[in-house]
Coordinates of C-alpha atoms and ligand atoms in Angstrom, one line a residue:
X23 CA -22.3 -13.7 -15.4
X24 CA -24.6 -10.5 -15.9
X25 CA -24.5 -8.4 -18.9
X26 CA -23.8 -5.8 -16.4
X27 CA -20.9 -7.5 -15.0
X28 CA -19.4 -8.4 -18.4
X29 CA -19.7 -4.5 -19.3
X30 CA -17.8 -3.6 -16.0
X31 CA -15.1 -6.6 -16.7
X32 CA -14.4 -5.2 -20.0
X33 CA -14.4 -1.7 -19.0
X34 CA -12.0 -2.4 -16.1
X35 CA -9.8 -4.4 -18.2
X36 CA -9.9 -1.8 -20.7
X37 CA -8.9 0.8 -18.0
X38 CA -6.0 -1.5 -16.7
X39 CA -4.5 -3.2 -19.5
X40 CA -1.9 -1.9 -22.0
X41 CA -3.0 -2.1 -25.6
X42 CA -0.7 -5.3 -26.3
X43 CA -2.2 -7.0 -23.3
X44 CA -5.6 -6.3 -24.1
X45 CA -6.4 -9.1 -26.4
X46 CA -4.7 -11.5 -24.2
X47 CA -6.7 -10.1 -20.7
X48 CA -9.8 -10.6 -22.6
X49 CA -9.4 -14.2 -23.6
X50 CA -8.5 -14.7 -20.2
X51 CA -11.9 -12.9 -18.9
X52 CA -13.8 -15.1 -21.2
X53 CA -11.8 -18.4 -20.4
X54 CA -13.1 -17.7 -16.7
X55 CA -16.6 -17.0 -17.6
X56 CA -17.7 -20.4 -16.3
X57 CA -16.3 -19.9 -12.9
X58 CA -17.6 -16.1 -12.4
X59 CA -20.7 -15.6 -10.4
X60 CA -22.5 -12.6 -9.0
X61 CA -19.9 -12.2 -6.2
X62 CA -17.5 -11.5 -8.6
X63 CA -18.8 -8.3 -9.0
X64 CA -17.4 -7.5 -5.7
X65 CA -14.2 -8.8 -6.6
X66 CA -14.1 -6.4 -9.5
X67 CA -14.8 -3.3 -7.0
X68 CA -11.9 -4.8 -4.7
X69 CA -9.2 -4.7 -7.6
X70 CA -10.5 -1.3 -8.5
X71 CA -10.1 -0.3 -4.9
X72 CA -6.7 -1.7 -4.9
X73 CA -6.1 0.9 -7.9
X74 CA -7.5 3.3 -5.8
X75 CA -5.3 2.7 -2.8
X76 CA -2.0 3.2 -5.3
X77 CA -3.6 6.6 -6.0
X78 CA -3.4 7.1 -2.3
X79 CA 0.6 6.3 -2.4
X80 CA 1.0 8.5 -5.2
X81 CA -0.7 11.2 -3.5
X82 CA 1.4 10.7 -0.7
X83 CA 4.5 11.0 -2.4
X84 CA 3.1 14.3 -3.7
X85 CA 2.5 15.6 -0.4
X86 CA 5.9 14.6 0.6
X87 CA 7.2 16.5 -2.3
X88 CA 5.1 19.7 -1.9
X89 CA 6.3 19.5 1.9
X90 CA 9.8 19.3 1.0
X91 CA 9.5 22.5 -1.4
X92 CA 7.9 24.3 1.4
X93 CA 10.7 23.2 3.7
X94 CA 13.2 24.3 1.0
X95 CA 11.7 27.8 0.4
X96 CA 11.6 28.6 4.3
X97 CA 15.2 27.6 4.6
X98 CA 16.1 29.8 1.4
X99 CA 14.4 32.7 2.9
X100 CA 15.9 32.1 6.4
X101 CA 19.3 31.6 5.1
X102 CA 19.4 34.5 2.8
X103 CA 22.8 35.9 2.8
X104 CA 23.3 34.5 6.5
X105 CA 26.0 32.0 5.7
X106 CA 29.9 32.7 6.7
X107 CA 32.0 32.9 4.2
X108 CA 34.2 29.9 4.6
X109 CA 31.2 27.8 3.9
X110 CA 31.0 28.9 0.5
X111 CA 32.0 25.7 -1.3
X112 CA 28.9 23.9 0.1
X113 CA 26.7 26.3 -1.8
X114 CA 26.0 26.0 -5.7
X115 CA 28.0 28.9 -6.8
X116 CA 26.3 29.6 -9.9
X117 CA 22.7 30.1 -7.9
X118 CA 24.5 32.5 -5.5
X119 CA 24.6 35.3 -8.0
X120 CA 21.2 35.8 -10.2
X121 CA 21.2 36.6 -13.9
X122 CA 21.0 40.1 -13.0
X123 CA 24.1 40.3 -11.1
X124 CA 22.2 40.5 -7.5
X125 CA 23.2 38.1 -5.0
X126 CA 20.6 35.5 -4.4
X127 CA 19.6 32.9 -1.6
X128 CA 22.3 30.3 -2.1
X129 CA 21.5 27.0 -2.7
X130 CA 22.4 24.4 -0.3
X131 CA 24.0 20.9 -1.6
X132 CA 21.0 18.6 -0.8
X133 CA 21.8 16.6 2.3
X134 CA 18.5 15.1 1.8
X135 CA 19.3 13.3 -1.1
X136 CA 18.8 9.6 -0.6
X137 CA 17.4 10.0 2.9
X138 CA 13.8 8.4 3.4
X139 CA 11.6 9.7 6.2
X140 CA 8.5 7.7 7.6
X141 CA 4.9 8.3 6.9
X142 CA 4.1 12.0 7.9
X143 CA 7.9 13.2 7.6
X144 CA 9.6 14.7 5.2
X145 CA 13.5 15.2 5.0
X146 CA 14.8 18.7 5.9
X147 CA 18.6 20.0 5.5
X148 CA 19.4 21.5 8.8
X149 CA 21.1 25.0 7.7
X150 CA 22.9 25.1 10.8
X151 CA 24.6 21.5 10.9
X152 CA 24.1 20.9 7.1
X153 CA 22.7 17.8 8.3
X154 CA 19.5 15.8 7.2
X155 CA 16.7 15.2 9.5
X156 CA 13.2 14.3 9.3
X157 CA 10.4 16.7 10.2
X158 CA 6.9 16.4 10.5
X159 CA 5.3 17.5 6.9
X160 CA 4.5 21.2 7.4
X161 CA 1.3 21.0 5.4
X162 CA -0.6 18.5 3.9
X163 CA -2.2 19.2 0.5
X164 CA -5.9 20.1 0.7
X165 CA -8.4 17.6 0.0
X166 CA -11.6 18.1 -1.0
X167 CA -12.5 14.8 -2.5
X168 CA -14.5 12.6 0.0
X169 CA -12.6 9.5 -1.5
X170 CA -9.6 10.5 0.1
X171 CA -10.9 10.5 3.5
X172 CA -9.6 7.9 5.9
X173 CA -11.4 6.5 9.1
X174 CA -9.3 6.3 12.1
X175 CA -9.1 3.6 15.0
X176 CA -10.6 6.0 17.0
X177 CA -13.9 6.2 14.7
X178 CA -13.1 9.6 13.4
X179 CA -13.2 10.7 9.8
X180 CA -9.9 12.5 8.4
X181 CA -9.4 14.5 5.4
X182 CA -6.5 12.3 4.3
X183 CA -4.0 9.7 5.2
X184 CA -1.2 12.7 5.1
X185 CA -3.1 14.5 8.0
X186 CA -3.3 11.3 10.0
X187 CA 0.6 10.8 9.7
X188 CA 1.4 14.5 10.0
X189 CA -1.0 14.9 13.3
X190 CA 1.0 11.8 14.9
X191 CA 4.1 13.0 14.2
X192 CA 3.3 16.4 15.8
X193 CA 2.4 14.6 19.0
X194 CA 5.2 12.4 19.0
X195 CA 7.4 15.1 18.8
X196 CA 5.6 17.3 21.4
X197 CA 4.8 20.1 18.7
X198 CA 2.3 22.6 19.8
X199 CA 0.2 21.8 16.8
X200 CA -0.7 18.5 18.2
X201 CA -4.2 18.3 18.8
X202 CA -4.2 16.4 21.8
X203 CA -2.6 13.6 23.5
X204 CA -5.1 10.8 22.5
X205 CA -4.0 11.3 18.8
X206 CA -0.5 10.3 19.6
X207 CA -1.7 6.7 19.0
X208 CA -4.1 7.6 16.2
X209 CA -4.0 5.2 13.0
X210 CA -5.9 4.6 9.9
X211 CA -8.4 2.0 10.2
X212 CA -9.7 2.2 6.8
X213 CA -10.0 4.3 3.7
X214 CA -13.1 6.1 3.5
X215 CA -15.5 7.9 5.7
X216 CA -16.3 6.1 9.1
X217 CA -19.5 4.2 8.8
X218 CA -21.5 1.8 10.5
X219 CA -20.4 -1.8 9.2
X220 CA -23.0 -3.9 8.3
X221 CA -22.8 -7.3 10.1
X222 CA -21.0 -10.0 8.3
X223 CA -23.4 -13.0 8.4
X224 CA -22.5 -16.6 9.0
X225 CA -23.2 -17.5 5.5
X226 CA -21.3 -14.5 3.9
X227 CA -18.1 -15.5 5.9
X228 CA -18.5 -19.0 5.2
X229 CA -18.2 -17.8 1.4
X230 CA -15.5 -15.5 2.3
X231 CA -12.3 -17.7 2.0
X232 CA -13.3 -18.9 -1.6
X233 CA -13.7 -15.3 -2.6
X234 CA -10.4 -14.2 -1.0
X235 CA -8.5 -17.0 -2.9
X236 CA -10.3 -15.8 -6.2
X237 CA -9.3 -12.5 -5.4
X238 CA -5.9 -13.1 -4.5
X239 CA -5.5 -15.2 -7.9
X240 CA -7.0 -12.2 -10.0
X241 CA -4.9 -9.9 -8.4
X242 CA -1.6 -11.8 -8.8
X243 CA -2.5 -12.4 -12.6
X244 CA -3.4 -8.7 -13.0
X245 CA -0.1 -7.7 -11.9
X246 CA 1.9 -10.1 -13.7
X247 CA 0.0 -9.1 -16.8
X248 CA 1.2 -5.6 -16.2
X249 CA 4.6 -6.4 -15.5
X250 CA 4.2 -5.2 -11.8
X251 CA 4.6 -8.6 -10.0
X252 CA 8.3 -8.7 -8.3
X253 CA 10.3 -11.5 -10.1
X254 CA 10.7 -14.1 -7.2
X255 CA 6.7 -14.5 -7.8
X256 CA 6.8 -14.5 -11.6
X257 CA 7.3 -18.6 -11.2
X258 CA 4.5 -18.8 -8.8
X259 CA 2.1 -16.9 -11.3
X260 CA 3.2 -18.9 -14.2
X261 CA 2.6 -22.1 -12.2
X262 CA -0.9 -20.8 -11.2
X263 CA -2.0 -19.9 -14.7
X264 CA -0.8 -23.5 -15.9
X265 CA -1.8 -25.6 -13.2
X266 CA -5.3 -25.4 -11.8
X267 CA -4.3 -27.3 -8.4
X268 CA -1.6 -24.8 -7.8
X269 CA -3.7 -21.6 -8.6
X270 CA -5.1 -20.8 -5.1
X271 CA -1.9 -22.1 -3.3
X272 CA 0.5 -20.1 -5.2
X273 CA -1.7 -16.9 -5.1
X274 CA -1.8 -17.4 -1.2
X275 CA 2.0 -18.0 -0.9
X276 CA 2.5 -14.8 -3.1
X277 CA 0.0 -12.5 -1.1
X278 CA 1.6 -14.1 2.5
X279 CA 5.3 -13.3 1.6
X280 CA 4.3 -10.1 0.1
X281 CA 2.6 -9.1 3.5
X282 CA 5.6 -10.3 5.5
X283 CA 7.9 -7.8 4.1
X284 CA 8.2 -5.5 6.9
X285 CA 10.3 -7.1 8.2
X286 CA 10.6 -10.7 6.6
X287 CA 10.2 -12.5 9.8
X288 CA 8.0 -15.5 8.7
X289 CA 5.2 -14.2 10.3
X290 CA 2.6 -11.7 9.2
X291 CA 1.7 -9.2 12.0
X292 CA -1.4 -7.0 12.4
X293 CA 0.4 -3.9 11.0
X294 CA 1.7 -6.1 8.0
X295 CA -1.9 -6.6 7.2
X296 CA -2.7 -3.2 6.6
X297 CA -2.4 -3.3 2.8
X298 CA -5.1 -5.9 2.4
X299 CA -7.3 -4.5 5.2
X300 CA -7.5 -0.9 4.9
X301 CA -8.7 -0.6 1.3
X302 CA -11.0 -3.3 1.5
X303 CA -13.1 -2.7 5.1
X304 CA -15.4 -0.4 3.8
X305 CA -16.3 -2.5 0.4
X306 CA -15.9 -6.0 2.1
X307 CA -17.7 -6.2 5.5
X308 CA -16.4 -9.5 6.0
X309 CA -12.7 -8.9 5.5
X310 CA -12.2 -8.0 9.4
X311 CA -14.0 -10.8 11.0
X312 CA -12.2 -13.2 8.2
X313 CA -8.4 -12.0 9.0
X314 CA -9.6 -12.4 12.6
X315 CA -10.3 -16.2 11.7
X316 CA -6.7 -16.2 10.6
X317 CA -5.4 -16.0 13.9
X318 CA -7.1 -18.3 15.9
X319 CA -4.7 -18.5 18.9
X320 CA -4.8 -14.3 19.0
X321 CA -1.2 -14.1 19.3
X322 CA -1.6 -11.0 16.5
X323 CA 0.7 -12.9 14.3
X324 CA -0.6 -15.1 11.3
X325 CA 1.6 -17.8 10.3
X326 CA 1.9 -19.4 6.8
X327 CA -0.1 -22.3 8.1
X328 CA -2.6 -20.2 9.8
X329 CA -3.0 -18.1 6.4
X330 CA -3.3 -21.3 4.6
X331 CA -6.1 -22.7 6.9
X332 CA -8.1 -19.8 6.9
X333 CA -8.2 -19.6 3.0
X334 CA -9.0 -23.4 3.3
X335 CA -5.9 -24.6 1.5
X336 CA -3.8 -27.6 1.9
X337 CA -0.9 -26.5 3.7
X338 CA 1.3 -29.3 2.8
X339 CA 2.6 -27.4 -0.7
X340 CA 3.0 -24.0 1.5
X341 CA 5.9 -23.9 3.7
X342 CA 9.2 -24.6 2.0
X343 CA 8.2 -22.8 -1.1
X344 CA 7.6 -19.5 0.8
X345 CA 10.9 -19.5 2.6
X346 CA 13.0 -19.8 -0.7
X347 CA 11.0 -16.9 -2.3
X348 CA 11.2 -14.5 0.7
X349 CA 14.9 -15.1 0.6
X350 CA 15.1 -13.9 -3.1
X351 CA 12.7 -11.1 -2.3
X352 CA 14.7 -10.0 0.4
X353 CA 17.8 -9.4 -2.0
X354 CA 15.9 -7.7 -4.5
X355 CA 14.5 -5.3 -1.9
X356 CA 18.0 -4.5 -0.3
X357 CA 19.2 -3.9 -3.9
X358 CA 16.4 -1.3 -4.5
X359 CA 16.9 0.4 -1.3
X360 CA 20.5 0.5 -1.9
X361 CA 20.1 2.2 -5.3
X362 CA 17.3 4.7 -3.9
Ligands
NAG159 C1 -18.3 5.2 14.0 O1 -18.8 6.4 13.1 C2 -19.9 6.2 12.3 C3 -20.3 7.4 11.8 O2 -20.3 8.7 12.6 C4 -21.1 5.6 13.0 O3 -22.4 5.3 12.1 C5 -20.8 4.1 13.5 O4 -21.8 3.6 14.5 C6 -19.4 4.4 14.4 N1 -18.8 3.1 14.8 C7 -18.7 2.8 16.1 C8 -18.3 1.2 16.3 O5 -18.6 3.4 17.0
NAG160 C1 0.1 -29.4 -10.7 O1 0.2 -29.5 -9.4 C2 0.2 -30.6 -8.4 C3 0.4 -30.3 -7.1 O2 1.7 -29.7 -6.8 C4 1.1 -31.8 -9.0 O3 0.8 -33.2 -8.2 C5 0.9 -32.1 -10.3 O4 1.8 -33.1 -10.8 C6 0.9 -30.8 -11.2 N1 0.5 -30.9 -12.6 C7 1.2 -30.8 -13.9 C8 0.3 -31.0 -15.2 O5 2.2 -30.1 -13.7

């Protein structure tokens, strides 16, 4: 392990860990020194990339909040004084009269409360019907940061993920602001500016399963140490910490179950690979061919057996375990959705 890498490690750990966890995490890093080699520098970059992609999610949420504010403002203007009297009880009585005694735009009860709209959409309260509907985000936040750019499946660089989702929404709702028919099927291929991908050499590809296993285990451990690993996976993580033979298997089970979330159908579709693929493509030119190799029968679905095989793991231990965990996990997810 190079000095540069040690510095990078400690800096990254310092960045990620809460103070209470710092000592523990540092010990773990030291314990791992023997297994580390120069390739792990790339792994660290990947962990960093994961955090960047969490930033994207946060920004996506902010974009939606911004958009719903714009929608609300438009409606407040459109609805100024325009409501029939008998509907008055649906307005917030206090806000109907301003502090200066002047009548202000009445504020609607929020029919959008608890409504979730898909990517590129935002909930809008239809003033005429008092119903919530999902509309295309009216405006994405201006992005000047090149790291927010995304490369589409049409190999076109767009300013942000929000723009892609918004355009797709506009085209699919036949909005005149749709830039063109070809945009209907646009999606994000990877985060970052479109570029010429270096070839993944045979040697790099041969080594990739090992790096992927390492990476999965490190990410799982990192999430657990920050209490961000969902409860059903904590036991997997604990076993992985204490039993070396279960390290890679359990990490593989965790990621596969985690990816098979939309929906839980015991198979990981291409679409479900997005969270692992999109942030890594620009950094890891072997991720795309690697994931191809996980789907040898080309049915666009990766079974747990295929996943284990392409990570070069013994598949005996994989199956039963995951079924039981995804079941638990499903309950938890439903709870969260019901509560939201
Ligand atoms: C995608 O676009 C980039 C940048 O314009 C270019 O270098 C690259 O060759 C393109 N890739 C493909 C597959 O066309
Ligand atoms: C570690 O896991 C392996 C594989 O499941 C198992 O055979 C072995 O008994 C475990 N070792 C310990 C110390 O629990």
